[in-house]
PDB file of C-alpha atoms and ligand atoms in Angstrom:
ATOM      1  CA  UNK A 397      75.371 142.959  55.774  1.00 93.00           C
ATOM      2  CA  UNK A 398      73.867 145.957  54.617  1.00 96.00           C
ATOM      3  CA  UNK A 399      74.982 149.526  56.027  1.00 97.00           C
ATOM      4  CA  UNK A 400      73.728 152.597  54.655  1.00 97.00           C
ATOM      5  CA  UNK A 401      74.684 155.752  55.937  1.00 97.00           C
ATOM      6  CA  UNK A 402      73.348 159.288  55.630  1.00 97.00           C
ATOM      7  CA  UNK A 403      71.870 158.654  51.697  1.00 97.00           C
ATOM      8  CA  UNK A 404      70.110 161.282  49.989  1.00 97.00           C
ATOM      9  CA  UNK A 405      68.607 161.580  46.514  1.00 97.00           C
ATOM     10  CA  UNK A 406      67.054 164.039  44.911  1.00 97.00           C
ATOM     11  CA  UNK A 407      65.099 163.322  41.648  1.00 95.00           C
ATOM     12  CA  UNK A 408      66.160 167.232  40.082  1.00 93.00           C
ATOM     13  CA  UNK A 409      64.849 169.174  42.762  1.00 93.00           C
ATOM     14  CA  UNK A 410      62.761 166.885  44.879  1.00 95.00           C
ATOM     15  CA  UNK A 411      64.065 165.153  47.446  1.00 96.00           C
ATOM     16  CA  UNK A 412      63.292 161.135  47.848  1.00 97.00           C
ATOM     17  CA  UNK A 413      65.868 159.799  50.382  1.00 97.00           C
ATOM     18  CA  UNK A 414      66.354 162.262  53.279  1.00 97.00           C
ATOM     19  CA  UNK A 415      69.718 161.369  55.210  1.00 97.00           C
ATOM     20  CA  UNK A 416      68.835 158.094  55.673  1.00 97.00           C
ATOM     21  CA  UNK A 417      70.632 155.467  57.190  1.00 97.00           C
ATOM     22  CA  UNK A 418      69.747 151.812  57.624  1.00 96.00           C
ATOM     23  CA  UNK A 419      71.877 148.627  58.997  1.00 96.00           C
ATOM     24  CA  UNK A 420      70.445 145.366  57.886  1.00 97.00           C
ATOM     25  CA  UNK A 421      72.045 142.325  59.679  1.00 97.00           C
ATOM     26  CA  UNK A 422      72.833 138.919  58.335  1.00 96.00           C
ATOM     27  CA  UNK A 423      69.766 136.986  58.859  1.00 96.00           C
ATOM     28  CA  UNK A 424      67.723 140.337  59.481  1.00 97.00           C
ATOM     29  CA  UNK A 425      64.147 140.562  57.887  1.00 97.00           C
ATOM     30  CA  UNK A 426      63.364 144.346  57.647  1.00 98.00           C
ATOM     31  CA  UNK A 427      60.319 145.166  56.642  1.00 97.00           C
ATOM     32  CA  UNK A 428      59.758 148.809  55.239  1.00 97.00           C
ATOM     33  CA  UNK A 429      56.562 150.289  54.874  1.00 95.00           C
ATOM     34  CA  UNK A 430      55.489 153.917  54.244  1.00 95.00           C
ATOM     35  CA  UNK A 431      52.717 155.638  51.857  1.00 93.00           C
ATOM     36  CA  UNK A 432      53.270 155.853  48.120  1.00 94.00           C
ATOM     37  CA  UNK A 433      55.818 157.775  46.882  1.00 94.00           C
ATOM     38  CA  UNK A 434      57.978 157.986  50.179  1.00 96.00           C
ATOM     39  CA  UNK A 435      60.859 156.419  48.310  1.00 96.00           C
ATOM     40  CA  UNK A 436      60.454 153.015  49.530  1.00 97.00           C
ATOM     41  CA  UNK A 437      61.388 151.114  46.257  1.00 96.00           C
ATOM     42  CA  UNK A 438      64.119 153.923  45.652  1.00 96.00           C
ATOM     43  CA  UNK A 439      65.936 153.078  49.008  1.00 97.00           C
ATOM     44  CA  UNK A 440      65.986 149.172  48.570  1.00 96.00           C
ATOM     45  CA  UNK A 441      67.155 150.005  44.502  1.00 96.00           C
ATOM     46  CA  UNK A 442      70.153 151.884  46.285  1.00 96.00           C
ATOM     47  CA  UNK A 443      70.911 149.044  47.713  1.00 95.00           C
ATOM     48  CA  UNK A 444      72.222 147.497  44.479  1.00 91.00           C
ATOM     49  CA  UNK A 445      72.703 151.021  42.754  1.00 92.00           C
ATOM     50  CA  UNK A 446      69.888 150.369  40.635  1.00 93.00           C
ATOM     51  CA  UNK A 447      69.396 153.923  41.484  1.00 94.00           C
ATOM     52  CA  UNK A 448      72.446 156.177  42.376  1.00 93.00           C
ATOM     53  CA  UNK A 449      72.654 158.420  45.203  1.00 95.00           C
ATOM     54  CA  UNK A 450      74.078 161.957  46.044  1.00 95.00           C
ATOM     55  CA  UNK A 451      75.009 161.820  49.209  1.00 96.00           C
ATOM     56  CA  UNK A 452      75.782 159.281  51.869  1.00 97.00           C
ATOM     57  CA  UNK A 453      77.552 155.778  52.033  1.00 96.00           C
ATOM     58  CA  UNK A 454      76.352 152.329  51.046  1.00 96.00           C
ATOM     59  CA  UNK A 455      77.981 149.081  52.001  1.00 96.00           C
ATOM     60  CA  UNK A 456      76.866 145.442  50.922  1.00 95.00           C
ATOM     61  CA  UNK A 457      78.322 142.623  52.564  1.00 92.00           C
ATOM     62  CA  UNK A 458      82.147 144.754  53.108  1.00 92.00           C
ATOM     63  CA  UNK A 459      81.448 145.910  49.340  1.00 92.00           C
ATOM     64  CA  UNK A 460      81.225 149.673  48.832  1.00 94.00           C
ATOM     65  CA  UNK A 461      78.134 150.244  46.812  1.00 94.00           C
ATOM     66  CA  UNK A 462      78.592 154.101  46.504  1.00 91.00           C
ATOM     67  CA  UNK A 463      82.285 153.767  45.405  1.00 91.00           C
ATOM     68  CA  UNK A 464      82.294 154.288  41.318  1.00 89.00           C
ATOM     69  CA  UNK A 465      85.346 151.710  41.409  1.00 93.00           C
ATOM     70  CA  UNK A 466      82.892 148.816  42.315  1.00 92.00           C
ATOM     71  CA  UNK A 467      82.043 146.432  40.099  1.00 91.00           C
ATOM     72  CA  UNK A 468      78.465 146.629  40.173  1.00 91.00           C
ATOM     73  CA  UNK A 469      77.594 143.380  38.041  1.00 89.00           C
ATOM     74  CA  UNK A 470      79.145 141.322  40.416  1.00 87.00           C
ATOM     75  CA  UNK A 471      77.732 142.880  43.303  1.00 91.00           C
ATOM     76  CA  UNK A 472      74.051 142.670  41.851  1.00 91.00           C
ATOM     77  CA  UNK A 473      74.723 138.900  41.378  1.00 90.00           C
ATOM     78  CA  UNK A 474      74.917 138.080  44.482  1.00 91.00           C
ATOM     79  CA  UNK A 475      71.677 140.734  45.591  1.00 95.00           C
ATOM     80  CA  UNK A 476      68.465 138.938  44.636  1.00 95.00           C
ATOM     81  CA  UNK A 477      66.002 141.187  43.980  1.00 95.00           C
ATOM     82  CA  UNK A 478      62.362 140.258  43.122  1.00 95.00           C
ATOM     83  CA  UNK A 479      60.077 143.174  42.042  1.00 92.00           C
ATOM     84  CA  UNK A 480      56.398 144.163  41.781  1.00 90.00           C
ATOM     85  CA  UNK A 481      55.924 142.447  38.375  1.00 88.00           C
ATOM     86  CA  UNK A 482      57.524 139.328  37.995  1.00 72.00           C
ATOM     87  CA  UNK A 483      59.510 140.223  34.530  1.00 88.00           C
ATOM     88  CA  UNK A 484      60.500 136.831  33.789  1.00 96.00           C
ATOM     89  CA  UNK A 485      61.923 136.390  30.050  1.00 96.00           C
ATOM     90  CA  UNK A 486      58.618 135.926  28.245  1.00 96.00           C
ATOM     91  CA  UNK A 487      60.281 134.050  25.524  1.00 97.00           C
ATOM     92  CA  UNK A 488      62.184 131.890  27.387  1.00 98.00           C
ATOM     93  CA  UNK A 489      60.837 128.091  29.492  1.00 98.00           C
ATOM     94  CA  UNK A 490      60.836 128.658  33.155  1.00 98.00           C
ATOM     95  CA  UNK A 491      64.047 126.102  33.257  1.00 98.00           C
ATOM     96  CA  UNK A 492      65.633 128.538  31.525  1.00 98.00           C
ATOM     97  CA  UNK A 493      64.858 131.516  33.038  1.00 98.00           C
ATOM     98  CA  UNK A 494      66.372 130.006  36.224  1.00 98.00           C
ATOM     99  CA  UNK A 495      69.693 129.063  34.308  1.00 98.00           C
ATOM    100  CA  UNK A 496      70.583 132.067  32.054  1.00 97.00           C
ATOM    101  CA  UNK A 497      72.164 134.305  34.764  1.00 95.00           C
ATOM    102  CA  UNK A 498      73.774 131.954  36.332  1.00 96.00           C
ATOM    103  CA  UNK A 499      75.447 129.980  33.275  1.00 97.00           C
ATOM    104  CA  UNK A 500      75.647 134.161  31.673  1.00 95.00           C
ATOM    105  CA  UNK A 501      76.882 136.066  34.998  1.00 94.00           C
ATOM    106  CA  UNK A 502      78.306 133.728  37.414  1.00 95.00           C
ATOM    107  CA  UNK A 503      79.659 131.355  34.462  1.00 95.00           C
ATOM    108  CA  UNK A 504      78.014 128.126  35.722  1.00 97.00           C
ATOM    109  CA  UNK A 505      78.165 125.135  33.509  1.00 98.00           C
ATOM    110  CA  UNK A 506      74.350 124.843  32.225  1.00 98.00           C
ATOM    111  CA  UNK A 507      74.021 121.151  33.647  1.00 98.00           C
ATOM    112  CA  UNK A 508      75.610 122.710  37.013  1.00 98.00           C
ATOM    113  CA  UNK A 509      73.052 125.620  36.816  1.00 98.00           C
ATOM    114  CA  UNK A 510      69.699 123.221  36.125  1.00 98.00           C
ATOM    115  CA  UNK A 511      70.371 121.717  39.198  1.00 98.00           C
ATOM    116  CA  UNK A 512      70.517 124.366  40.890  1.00 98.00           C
ATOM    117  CA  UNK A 513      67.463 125.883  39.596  1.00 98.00           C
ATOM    118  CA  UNK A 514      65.617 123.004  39.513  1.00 98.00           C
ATOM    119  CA  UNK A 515      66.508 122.882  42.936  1.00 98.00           C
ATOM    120  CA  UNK A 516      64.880 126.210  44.160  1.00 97.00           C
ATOM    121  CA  UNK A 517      61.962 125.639  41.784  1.00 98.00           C
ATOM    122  CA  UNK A 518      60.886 122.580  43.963  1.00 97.00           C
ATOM    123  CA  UNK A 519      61.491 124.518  46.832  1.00 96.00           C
ATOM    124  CA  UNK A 520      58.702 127.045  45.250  1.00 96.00           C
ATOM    125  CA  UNK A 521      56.607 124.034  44.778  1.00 96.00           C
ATOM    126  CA  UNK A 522      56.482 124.170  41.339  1.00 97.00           C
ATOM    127  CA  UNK A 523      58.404 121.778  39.976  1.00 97.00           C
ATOM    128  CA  UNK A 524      55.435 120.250  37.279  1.00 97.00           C
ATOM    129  CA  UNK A 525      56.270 123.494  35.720  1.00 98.00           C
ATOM    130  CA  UNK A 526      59.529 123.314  34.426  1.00 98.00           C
ATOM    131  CA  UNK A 527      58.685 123.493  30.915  1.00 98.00           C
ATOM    132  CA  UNK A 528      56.255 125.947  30.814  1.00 98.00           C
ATOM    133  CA  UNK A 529      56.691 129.559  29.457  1.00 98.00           C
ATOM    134  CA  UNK A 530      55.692 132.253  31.850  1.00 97.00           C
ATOM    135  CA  UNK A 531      52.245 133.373  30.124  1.00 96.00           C
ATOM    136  CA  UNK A 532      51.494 129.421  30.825  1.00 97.00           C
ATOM    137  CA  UNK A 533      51.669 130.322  34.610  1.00 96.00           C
ATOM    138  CA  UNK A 534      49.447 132.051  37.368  1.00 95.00           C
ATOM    139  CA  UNK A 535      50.569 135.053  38.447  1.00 94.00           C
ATOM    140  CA  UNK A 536      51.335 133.955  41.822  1.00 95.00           C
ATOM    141  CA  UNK A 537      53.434 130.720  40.000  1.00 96.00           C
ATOM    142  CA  UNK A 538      55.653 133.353  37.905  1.00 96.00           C
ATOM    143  CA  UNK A 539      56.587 135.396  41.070  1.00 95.00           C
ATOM    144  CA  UNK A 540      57.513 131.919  42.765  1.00 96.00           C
ATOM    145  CA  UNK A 541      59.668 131.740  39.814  1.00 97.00           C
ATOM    146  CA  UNK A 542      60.890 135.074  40.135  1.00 97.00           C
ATOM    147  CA  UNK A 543      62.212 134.119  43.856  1.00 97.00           C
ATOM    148  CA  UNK A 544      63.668 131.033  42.591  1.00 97.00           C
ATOM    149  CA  UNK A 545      65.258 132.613  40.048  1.00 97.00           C
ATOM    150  CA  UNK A 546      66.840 134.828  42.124  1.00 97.00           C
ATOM    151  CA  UNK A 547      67.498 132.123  45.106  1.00 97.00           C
ATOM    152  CA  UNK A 548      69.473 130.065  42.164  1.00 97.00           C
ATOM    153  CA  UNK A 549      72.267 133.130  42.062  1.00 97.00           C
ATOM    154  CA  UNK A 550      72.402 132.519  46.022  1.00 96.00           C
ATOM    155  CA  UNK A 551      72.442 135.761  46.854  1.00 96.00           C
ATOM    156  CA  UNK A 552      73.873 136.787  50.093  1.00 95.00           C
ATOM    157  CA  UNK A 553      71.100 139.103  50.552  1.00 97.00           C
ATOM    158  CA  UNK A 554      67.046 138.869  48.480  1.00 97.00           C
ATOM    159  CA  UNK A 555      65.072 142.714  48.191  1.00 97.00           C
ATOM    160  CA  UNK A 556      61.766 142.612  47.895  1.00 97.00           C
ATOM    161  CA  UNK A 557      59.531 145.449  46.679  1.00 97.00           C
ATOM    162  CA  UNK A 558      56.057 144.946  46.821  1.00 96.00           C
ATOM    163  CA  UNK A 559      55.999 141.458  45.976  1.00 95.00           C
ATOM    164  CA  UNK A 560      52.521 140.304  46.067  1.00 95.00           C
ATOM    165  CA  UNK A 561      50.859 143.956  45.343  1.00 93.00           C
ATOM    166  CA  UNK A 562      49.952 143.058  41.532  1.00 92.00           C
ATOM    167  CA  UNK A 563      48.611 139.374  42.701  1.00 93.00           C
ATOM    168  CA  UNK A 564      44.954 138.523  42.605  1.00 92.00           C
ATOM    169  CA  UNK A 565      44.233 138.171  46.065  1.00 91.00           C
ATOM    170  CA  UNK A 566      44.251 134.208  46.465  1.00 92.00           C
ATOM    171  CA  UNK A 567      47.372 134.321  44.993  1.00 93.00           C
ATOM    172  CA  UNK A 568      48.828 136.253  47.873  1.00 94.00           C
ATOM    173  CA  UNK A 569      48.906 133.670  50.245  1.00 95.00           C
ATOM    174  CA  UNK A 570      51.283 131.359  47.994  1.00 94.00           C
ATOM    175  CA  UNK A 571      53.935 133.539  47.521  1.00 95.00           C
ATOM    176  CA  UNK A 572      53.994 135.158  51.370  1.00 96.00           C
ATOM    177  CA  UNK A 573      54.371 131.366  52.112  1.00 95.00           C
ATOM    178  CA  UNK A 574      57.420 130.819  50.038  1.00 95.00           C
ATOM    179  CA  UNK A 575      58.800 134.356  51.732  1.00 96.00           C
ATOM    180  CA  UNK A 576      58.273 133.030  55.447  1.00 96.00           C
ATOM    181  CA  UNK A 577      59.963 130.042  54.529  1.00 95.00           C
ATOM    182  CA  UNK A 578      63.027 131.746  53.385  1.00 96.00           C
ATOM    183  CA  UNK A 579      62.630 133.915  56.269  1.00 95.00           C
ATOM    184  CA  UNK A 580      62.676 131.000  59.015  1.00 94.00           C
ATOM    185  CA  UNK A 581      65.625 129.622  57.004  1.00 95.00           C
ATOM    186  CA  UNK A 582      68.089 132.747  57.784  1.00 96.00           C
ATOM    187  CA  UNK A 583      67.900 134.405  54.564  1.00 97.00           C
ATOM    188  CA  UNK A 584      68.570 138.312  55.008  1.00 97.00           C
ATOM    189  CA  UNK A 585      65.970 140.268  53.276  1.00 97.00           C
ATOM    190  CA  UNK A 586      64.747 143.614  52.939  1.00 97.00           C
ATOM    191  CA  UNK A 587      61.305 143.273  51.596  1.00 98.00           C
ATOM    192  CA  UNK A 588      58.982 146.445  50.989  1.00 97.00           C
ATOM    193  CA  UNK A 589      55.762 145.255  51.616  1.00 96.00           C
ATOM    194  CA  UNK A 590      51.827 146.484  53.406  1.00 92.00           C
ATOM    195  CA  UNK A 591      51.514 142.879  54.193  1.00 93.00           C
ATOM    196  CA  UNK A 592      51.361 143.269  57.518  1.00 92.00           C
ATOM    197  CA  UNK A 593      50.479 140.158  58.104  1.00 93.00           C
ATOM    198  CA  UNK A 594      53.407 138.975  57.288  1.00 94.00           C
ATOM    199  CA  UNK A 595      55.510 141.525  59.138  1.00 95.00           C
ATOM    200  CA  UNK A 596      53.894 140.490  62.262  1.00 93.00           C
ATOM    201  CA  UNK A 597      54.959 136.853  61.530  1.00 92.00           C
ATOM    202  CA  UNK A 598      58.613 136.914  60.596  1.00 93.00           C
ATOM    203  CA  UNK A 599      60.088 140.629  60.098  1.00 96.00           C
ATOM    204  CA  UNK A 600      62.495 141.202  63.489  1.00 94.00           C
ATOM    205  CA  UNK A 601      62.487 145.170  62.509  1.00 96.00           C
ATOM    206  CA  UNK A 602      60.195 147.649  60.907  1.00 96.00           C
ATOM    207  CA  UNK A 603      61.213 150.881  58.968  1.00 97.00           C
ATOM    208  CA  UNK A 604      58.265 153.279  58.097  1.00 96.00           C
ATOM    209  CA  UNK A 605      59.205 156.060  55.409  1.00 96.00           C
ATOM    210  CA  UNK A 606      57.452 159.432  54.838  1.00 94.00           C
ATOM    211  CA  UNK A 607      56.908 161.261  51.965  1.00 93.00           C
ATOM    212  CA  UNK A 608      60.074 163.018  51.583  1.00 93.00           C
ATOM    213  CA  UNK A 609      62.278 159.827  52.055  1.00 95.00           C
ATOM    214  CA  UNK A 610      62.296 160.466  55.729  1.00 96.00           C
ATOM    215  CA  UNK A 611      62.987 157.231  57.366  1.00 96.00           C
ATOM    216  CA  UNK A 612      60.526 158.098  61.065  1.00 95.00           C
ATOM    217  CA  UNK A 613      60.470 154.830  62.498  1.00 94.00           C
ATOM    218  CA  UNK A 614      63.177 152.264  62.586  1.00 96.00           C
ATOM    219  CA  UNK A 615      62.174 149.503  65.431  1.00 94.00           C
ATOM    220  CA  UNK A 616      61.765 146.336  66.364  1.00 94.00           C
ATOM    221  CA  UNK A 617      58.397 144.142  65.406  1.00 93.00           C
ATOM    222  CA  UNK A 618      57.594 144.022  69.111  1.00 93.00           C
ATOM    223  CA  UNK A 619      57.650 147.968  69.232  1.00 93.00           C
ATOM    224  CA  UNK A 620      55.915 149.041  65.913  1.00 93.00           C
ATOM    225  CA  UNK A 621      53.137 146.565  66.816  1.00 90.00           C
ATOM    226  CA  UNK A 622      52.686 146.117  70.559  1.00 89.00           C
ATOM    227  CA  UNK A 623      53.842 149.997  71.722  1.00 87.00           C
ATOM    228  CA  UNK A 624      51.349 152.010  68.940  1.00 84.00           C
ATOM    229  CA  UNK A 625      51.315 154.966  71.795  1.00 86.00           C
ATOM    230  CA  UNK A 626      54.709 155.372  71.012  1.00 88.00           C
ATOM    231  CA  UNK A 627      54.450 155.640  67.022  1.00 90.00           C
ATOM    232  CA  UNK A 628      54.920 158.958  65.285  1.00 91.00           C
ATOM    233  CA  UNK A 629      51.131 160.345  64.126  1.00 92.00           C
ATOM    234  CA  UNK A 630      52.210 160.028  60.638  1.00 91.00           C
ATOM    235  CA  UNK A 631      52.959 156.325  61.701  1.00 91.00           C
ATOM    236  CA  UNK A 632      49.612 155.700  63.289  1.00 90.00           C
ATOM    237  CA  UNK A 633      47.465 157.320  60.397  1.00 89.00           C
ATOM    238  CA  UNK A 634      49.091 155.336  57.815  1.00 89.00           C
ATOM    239  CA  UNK A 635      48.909 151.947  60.210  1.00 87.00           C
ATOM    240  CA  UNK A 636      45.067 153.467  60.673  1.00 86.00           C
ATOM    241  CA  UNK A 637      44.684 153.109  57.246  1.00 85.00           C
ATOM    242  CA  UNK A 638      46.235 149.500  55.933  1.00 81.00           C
ATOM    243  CA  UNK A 639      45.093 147.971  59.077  1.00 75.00           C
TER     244      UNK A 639
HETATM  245  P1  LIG B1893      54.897 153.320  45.847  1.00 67.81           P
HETATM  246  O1  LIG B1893      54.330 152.901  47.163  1.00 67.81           O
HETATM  247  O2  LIG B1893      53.873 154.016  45.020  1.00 67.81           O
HETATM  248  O3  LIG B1893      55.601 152.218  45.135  1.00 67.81           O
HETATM  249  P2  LIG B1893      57.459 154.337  46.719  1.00 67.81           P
HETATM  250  O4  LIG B1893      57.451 154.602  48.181  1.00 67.81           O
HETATM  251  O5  LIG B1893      58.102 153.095  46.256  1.00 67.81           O
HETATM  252  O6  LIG B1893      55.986 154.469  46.169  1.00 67.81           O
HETATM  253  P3  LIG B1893      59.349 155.621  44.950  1.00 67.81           P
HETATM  254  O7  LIG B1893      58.972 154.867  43.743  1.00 67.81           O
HETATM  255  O8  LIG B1893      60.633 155.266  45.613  1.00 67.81           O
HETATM  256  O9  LIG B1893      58.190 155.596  46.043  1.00 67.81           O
HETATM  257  O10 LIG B1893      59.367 157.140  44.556  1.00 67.81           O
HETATM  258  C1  LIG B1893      59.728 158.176  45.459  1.00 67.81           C
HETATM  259  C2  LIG B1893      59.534 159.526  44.789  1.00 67.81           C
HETATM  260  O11 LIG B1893      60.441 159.636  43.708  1.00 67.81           O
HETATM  261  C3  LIG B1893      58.161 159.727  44.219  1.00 67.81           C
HETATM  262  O12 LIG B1893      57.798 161.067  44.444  1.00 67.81           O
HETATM  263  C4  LIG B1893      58.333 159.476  42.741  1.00 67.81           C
HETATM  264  O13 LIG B1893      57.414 160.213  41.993  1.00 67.81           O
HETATM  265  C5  LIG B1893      59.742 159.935  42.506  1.00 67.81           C
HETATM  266  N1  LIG B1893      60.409 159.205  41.423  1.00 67.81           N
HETATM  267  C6  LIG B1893      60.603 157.855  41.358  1.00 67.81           C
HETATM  268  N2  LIG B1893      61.293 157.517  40.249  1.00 67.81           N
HETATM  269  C7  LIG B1893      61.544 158.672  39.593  1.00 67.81           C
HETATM  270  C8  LIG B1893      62.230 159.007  38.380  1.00 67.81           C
HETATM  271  N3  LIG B1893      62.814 158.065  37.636  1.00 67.81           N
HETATM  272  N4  LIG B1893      62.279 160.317  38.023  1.00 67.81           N
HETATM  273  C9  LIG B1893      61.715 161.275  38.781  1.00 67.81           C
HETATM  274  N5  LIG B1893      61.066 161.038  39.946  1.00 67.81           N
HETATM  275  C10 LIG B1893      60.974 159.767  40.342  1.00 67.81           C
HETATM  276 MG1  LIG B1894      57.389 151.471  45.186  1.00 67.81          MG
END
């Protein structure tokens, strides 16, 4: 589904991906973890080519991300992605936050479209909410909206960076919920996350970054968490410290 190989990227001189390459299955949950500023939401932006890379080769699904011939639009439409802060369209009633992409970019008829939508936003559990503009809504509720907006595109593939890091705490829960789901469904994702929690529950690999972009461990859930003698020491004094 996802195949990166060799990707490096240097913001002028400093380096934030360092040769690194990643395969993501379909139906893979990869969790990536890794202290700040290792280049954890710069690898899963390459993904998409939110952020462009120097070296190295990205593939999505047979499409070739790093190729400048590749229509990038229609490869984002089919990525989900659901960030840190929820940036919904302020102005516009969560019904139609779930349409606009989908009527604008994949040229749904809008009835088509609401159905969809409305469809994931049940799903989310929020479907008494349909009219409501995003500053009406928890914080929690507008990142449930986020994921539903971006499960109405159905993407072959949902990123998420730090999903539930700018949530008051009892909002946490809700949203990891809705992401477990999705995960016991199939769905691949690549989700950057500390909840570890929740990487214990459902992720089937975990990568931990370095500062530097250095990807040191790339393993299954059973090995990150059950073998810690084996972990790098970089790996263990990070886990040390979220655990
Ligand atoms: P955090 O846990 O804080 O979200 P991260 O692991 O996601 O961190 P990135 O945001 O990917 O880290 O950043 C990796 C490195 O690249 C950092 O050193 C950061 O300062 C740098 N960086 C990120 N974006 C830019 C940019 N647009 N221009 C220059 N440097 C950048
Ligand atoms: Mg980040």
């Amino acid at each position: 589904m996802i195949q990166m190989t060799n990707v490096s990227k240097w913001y002028g001189p400093v380096q934030v991906l360092n040769n690194a390459s990643v395969q993501v299955n379909k139906g893979d949950v990869v969790v990536v973890c890794g202290p700040s500023g290792s280049g954890k939401s710069t690898l899963i932006k390459t993904v998409n080519a939110l952020e462009p890379v120097q070296q190295g080769e990205i593939i999505v699904n047979g499409i070739k991300v790093t190729d400048p011939k590749t229509d990038l639009p229609k490869l984002r439409s089919k990525v989900g992605m659901v960030f840190q802060h929820f940036e919904l369209f302020p102005h516009l009633s969560v019904t139609e936050n779930l349409t606009i992409a989908q009527i604008k970019v994949l040229g749904r008829k809008p009835d088509e479209a609401k159905t969809r939508g409305l469809k994931m936003l049940d799903r989310v559990g929020l479907m008494a909410h349909k009219d409501k503009f995003p500053g009406q809504l928890s914080g929690g509720q507008q990142q449930r909206v986020a994921i539903a907006r971006a499960l109405s595109m159905d993407p072959m593939v949902m990123l998420f960076d730090e999903p539930t890091s700018a949530l008051d705490p009892e909002m946490v829960g809700e949203v990891l919920d809705v992401m477990v789901t999705l995960a016991k469904e199939g769905m691949t994702m690549m989700v950057v996350t500390h909840e570890m929690g929740f990487a214990r529950k459902v992720a089937n690999r975990v990568i931990f970054i370095d500062v530097g972009g250095r990807i040191l461990e790339d393993c299954s859930k059973d090995e990150f968490f059950g073998n810690p003698e084996a972990r790098q020491p970089r790996t263990k004094d990070f886990l040390s410290k979220i655990l």
